[in-house]
């Protein structure tokens, strides 16, 4: 049920405020560890455009591409956005495999979604030599993406709460590639000695998480959530 997935006991990702300078970001975080940025942007205008009613009015009949919520399957399913919101945006079934769980994140058609993204204010920091690309998503309570890694990026929660689990590149987490994050939290996480647990924290609306290159991460939406990531490639 929505709201039944707990937050972590204690956030272990450092939080900083808008006083963080670009030079300090590069020095302390950009290439070494994740950080949660608070108050670095104001996306109230973008948030106002991301309500259920506004999104359905703007994009309801348009197709969206859904991905399977596991690590090694690349099955894609196209459905009208309205059908996803009204039929598939449900709390995660804990017994369901990742390959059977459809997730709307990324694969956004920029011709259709571009006008919405124009209202998004991205984090003010960049990694030298990279350029940003947006991925927008909406997902139900208990859903998420299991452990994976890629290049550096930012992720901001627009509505809801999103719990993150992160390991550095040299610590490969133990997980089954077709297990959802919720199943991993229920079955594997409790068996981990405290020293082997990931860095973790729950993001709330307006907070931005930065993760460095090749850091393992998994996500878990604690509520029905709207979120956007800025990947630096």
PDB file of N, CA and C in Angstrom, residues 46-62 81-82 85 89 104 113 116-117 136-138 158-159 225-227:
ATOM      1  N   UNK A  46       7.944  24.442 -12.467  1.00  0.00           N
ATOM      2  CA  UNK A  46       7.946  23.125 -13.114  1.00  0.00           C
ATOM      3  C   UNK A  46       7.027  22.169 -12.359  1.00  0.00           C
ATOM      4  N   UNK A  47       7.069  22.220 -11.030  1.00  0.00           N
ATOM      5  CA  UNK A  47       6.215  21.343 -10.213  1.00  0.00           C
ATOM      6  C   UNK A  47       4.740  21.606 -10.500  1.00  0.00           C
ATOM      7  N   UNK A  48       4.377  22.859 -10.694  1.00  0.00           N
ATOM      8  CA  UNK A  48       2.974  23.196 -10.968  1.00  0.00           C
ATOM      9  C   UNK A  48       2.497  22.586 -12.280  1.00  0.00           C
ATOM     10  N   UNK A  49       3.420  22.332 -13.210  1.00  0.00           N
ATOM     11  CA  UNK A  49       3.068  21.726 -14.496  1.00  0.00           C
ATOM     12  C   UNK A  49       3.049  20.195 -14.428  1.00  0.00           C
ATOM     13  N   UNK A  50       3.496  19.631 -13.295  1.00  0.00           N
ATOM     14  CA  UNK A  50       3.640  18.181 -13.177  1.00  0.00           C
ATOM     15  C   UNK A  50       2.567  17.542 -12.308  1.00  0.00           C
ATOM     16  N   UNK A  51       1.463  18.252 -12.045  1.00  0.00           N
ATOM     17  CA  UNK A  51       0.352  17.611 -11.345  1.00  0.00           C
ATOM     18  C   UNK A  51      -0.296  16.585 -12.268  1.00  0.00           C
ATOM     19  N   UNK A  52      -0.996  15.664 -11.677  1.00  0.00           N
ATOM     20  CA  UNK A  52      -1.685  14.632 -12.462  1.00  0.00           C
ATOM     21  C   UNK A  52      -2.580  15.265 -13.529  1.00  0.00           C
ATOM     22  N   UNK A  53      -3.357  16.287 -13.128  1.00  0.00           N
ATOM     23  CA  UNK A  53      -4.309  16.910 -14.057  1.00  0.00           C
ATOM     24  C   UNK A  53      -3.591  17.599 -15.214  1.00  0.00           C
ATOM     25  N   UNK A  54      -2.520  18.343 -14.902  1.00  0.00           N
ATOM     26  CA  UNK A  54      -1.794  19.071 -15.951  1.00  0.00           C
ATOM     27  C   UNK A  54      -1.106  18.103 -16.917  1.00  0.00           C
ATOM     28  N   UNK A  55      -0.496  17.067 -16.396  1.00  0.00           N
ATOM     29  CA  UNK A  55       0.208  16.124 -17.266  1.00  0.00           C
ATOM     30  C   UNK A  55      -0.766  15.345 -18.147  1.00  0.00           C
ATOM     31  N   UNK A  56      -1.907  14.932 -17.582  1.00  0.00           N
ATOM     32  CA  UNK A  56      -2.889  14.217 -18.395  1.00  0.00           C
ATOM     33  C   UNK A  56      -3.465  15.114 -19.486  1.00  0.00           C
ATOM     34  N   UNK A  57      -3.678  16.380 -19.157  1.00  0.00           N
ATOM     35  CA  UNK A  57      -4.214  17.312 -20.155  1.00  0.00           C
ATOM     36  C   UNK A  57      -3.225  17.530 -21.294  1.00  0.00           C
ATOM     37  N   UNK A  58      -1.938  17.583 -20.949  1.00  0.00           N
ATOM     38  CA  UNK A  58      -0.920  17.885 -21.958  1.00  0.00           C
ATOM     39  C   UNK A  58      -0.467  16.657 -22.744  1.00  0.00           C
ATOM     40  N   UNK A  59      -0.423  15.496 -22.096  1.00  0.00           N
ATOM     41  CA  UNK A  59       0.213  14.331 -22.714  1.00  0.00           C
ATOM     42  C   UNK A  59      -0.652  13.073 -22.735  1.00  0.00           C
ATOM     43  N   UNK A  60      -1.894  13.147 -22.221  1.00  0.00           N
ATOM     44  CA  UNK A  60      -2.732  11.960 -22.056  1.00  0.00           C
ATOM     45  C   UNK A  60      -2.749  10.997 -23.225  1.00  0.00           C
ATOM     46  N   UNK A  61      -3.052  11.445 -24.458  1.00  0.00           N
ATOM     47  CA  UNK A  61      -3.150  10.498 -25.574  1.00  0.00           C
ATOM     48  C   UNK A  61      -1.810  10.108 -26.192  1.00  0.00           C
ATOM     49  N   UNK A  62      -0.732  10.773 -25.809  1.00  0.00           N
ATOM     50  CA  UNK A  62       0.561  10.519 -26.448  1.00  0.00           C
ATOM     51  C   UNK A  62       1.183   9.233 -25.907  1.00  0.00           C
ATOM     52  N   UNK A  81       0.039   7.605 -22.483  1.00  0.00           N
ATOM     53  CA  UNK A  81       0.379   8.111 -21.149  1.00  0.00           C
ATOM     54  C   UNK A  81      -0.809   7.976 -20.197  1.00  0.00           C
ATOM     55  N   UNK A  82      -2.015   8.266 -20.675  1.00  0.00           N
ATOM     56  CA  UNK A  82      -3.197   8.173 -19.815  1.00  0.00           C
ATOM     57  C   UNK A  82      -3.413   6.746 -19.325  1.00  0.00           C
ATOM     58  N   UNK A  85      -0.958   6.121 -16.450  1.00  0.00           N
ATOM     59  CA  UNK A  85      -1.324   6.803 -15.211  1.00  0.00           C
ATOM     60  C   UNK A  85      -2.540   6.158 -14.562  1.00  0.00           C
ATOM     61  N   UNK A  89      -0.055   2.743 -12.844  1.00  0.00           N
ATOM     62  CA  UNK A  89       0.619   3.498 -11.779  1.00  0.00           C
ATOM     63  C   UNK A  89       0.096   3.029 -10.427  1.00  0.00           C
ATOM     64  N   UNK A 104       8.037   3.864 -15.957  1.00  0.00           N
ATOM     65  CA  UNK A 104       8.170   5.014 -16.859  1.00  0.00           C
ATOM     66  C   UNK A 104       9.278   5.923 -16.357  1.00  0.00           C
ATOM     67  N   UNK A 113       7.880  16.074 -25.204  1.00  0.00           N
ATOM     68  CA  UNK A 113       8.087  16.458 -23.814  1.00  0.00           C
ATOM     69  C   UNK A 113       8.985  17.678 -23.663  1.00  0.00           C
ATOM     70  N   UNK A 116       7.793  20.865 -21.824  1.00  0.00           N
ATOM     71  CA  UNK A 116       7.734  20.742 -20.365  1.00  0.00           C
ATOM     72  C   UNK A 116       9.118  20.923 -19.766  1.00  0.00           C
ATOM     73  N   UNK A 117      10.127  20.279 -20.369  1.00  0.00           N
ATOM     74  CA  UNK A 117      11.476  20.332 -19.814  1.00  0.00           C
ATOM     75  C   UNK A 117      12.064  21.743 -19.878  1.00  0.00           C
ATOM     76  N   UNK A 136      12.826  11.935 -17.462  1.00  0.00           N
ATOM     77  CA  UNK A 136      11.675  12.254 -16.623  1.00  0.00           C
ATOM     78  C   UNK A 136      10.933  10.974 -16.304  1.00  0.00           C
ATOM     79  N   UNK A 137      10.407  10.871 -15.074  1.00  0.00           N
ATOM     80  CA  UNK A 137       9.718   9.649 -14.711  1.00  0.00           C
ATOM     81  C   UNK A 137       8.585   9.856 -13.727  1.00  0.00           C
ATOM     82  N   UNK A 138       7.668   8.899 -13.725  1.00  0.00           N
ATOM     83  CA  UNK A 138       6.541   8.853 -12.791  1.00  0.00           C
ATOM     84  C   UNK A 138       6.353   7.388 -12.413  1.00  0.00           C
ATOM     85  N   UNK A 158      10.250  15.695  -7.669  1.00  0.00           N
ATOM     86  CA  UNK A 158       9.282  16.775  -7.888  1.00  0.00           C
ATOM     87  C   UNK A 158       8.064  16.582  -6.981  1.00  0.00           C
ATOM     88  N   UNK A 159       7.537  15.356  -6.944  1.00  0.00           N
ATOM     89  CA  UNK A 159       6.474  14.976  -6.003  1.00  0.00           C
ATOM     90  C   UNK A 159       6.844  13.637  -5.376  1.00  0.00           C
ATOM     91  N   UNK A 225       5.467   8.937  -7.168  1.00  0.00           N
ATOM     92  CA  UNK A 225       6.481   9.979  -7.274  1.00  0.00           C
ATOM     93  C   UNK A 225       6.650  10.477  -8.703  1.00  0.00           C
ATOM     94  N   UNK A 226       7.001  11.753  -8.809  1.00  0.00           N
ATOM     95  CA  UNK A 226       7.406  12.373 -10.064  1.00  0.00           C
ATOM     96  C   UNK A 226       8.846  12.833  -9.869  1.00  0.00           C
ATOM     97  N   UNK A 227       9.728  12.553 -10.834  1.00  0.00           N
ATOM     98  CA  UNK A 227      11.145  12.842 -10.647  1.00  0.00           C
ATOM     99  C   UNK A 227      11.799  13.098 -11.995  1.00  0.00           C
TER     100      UNK A 227
END
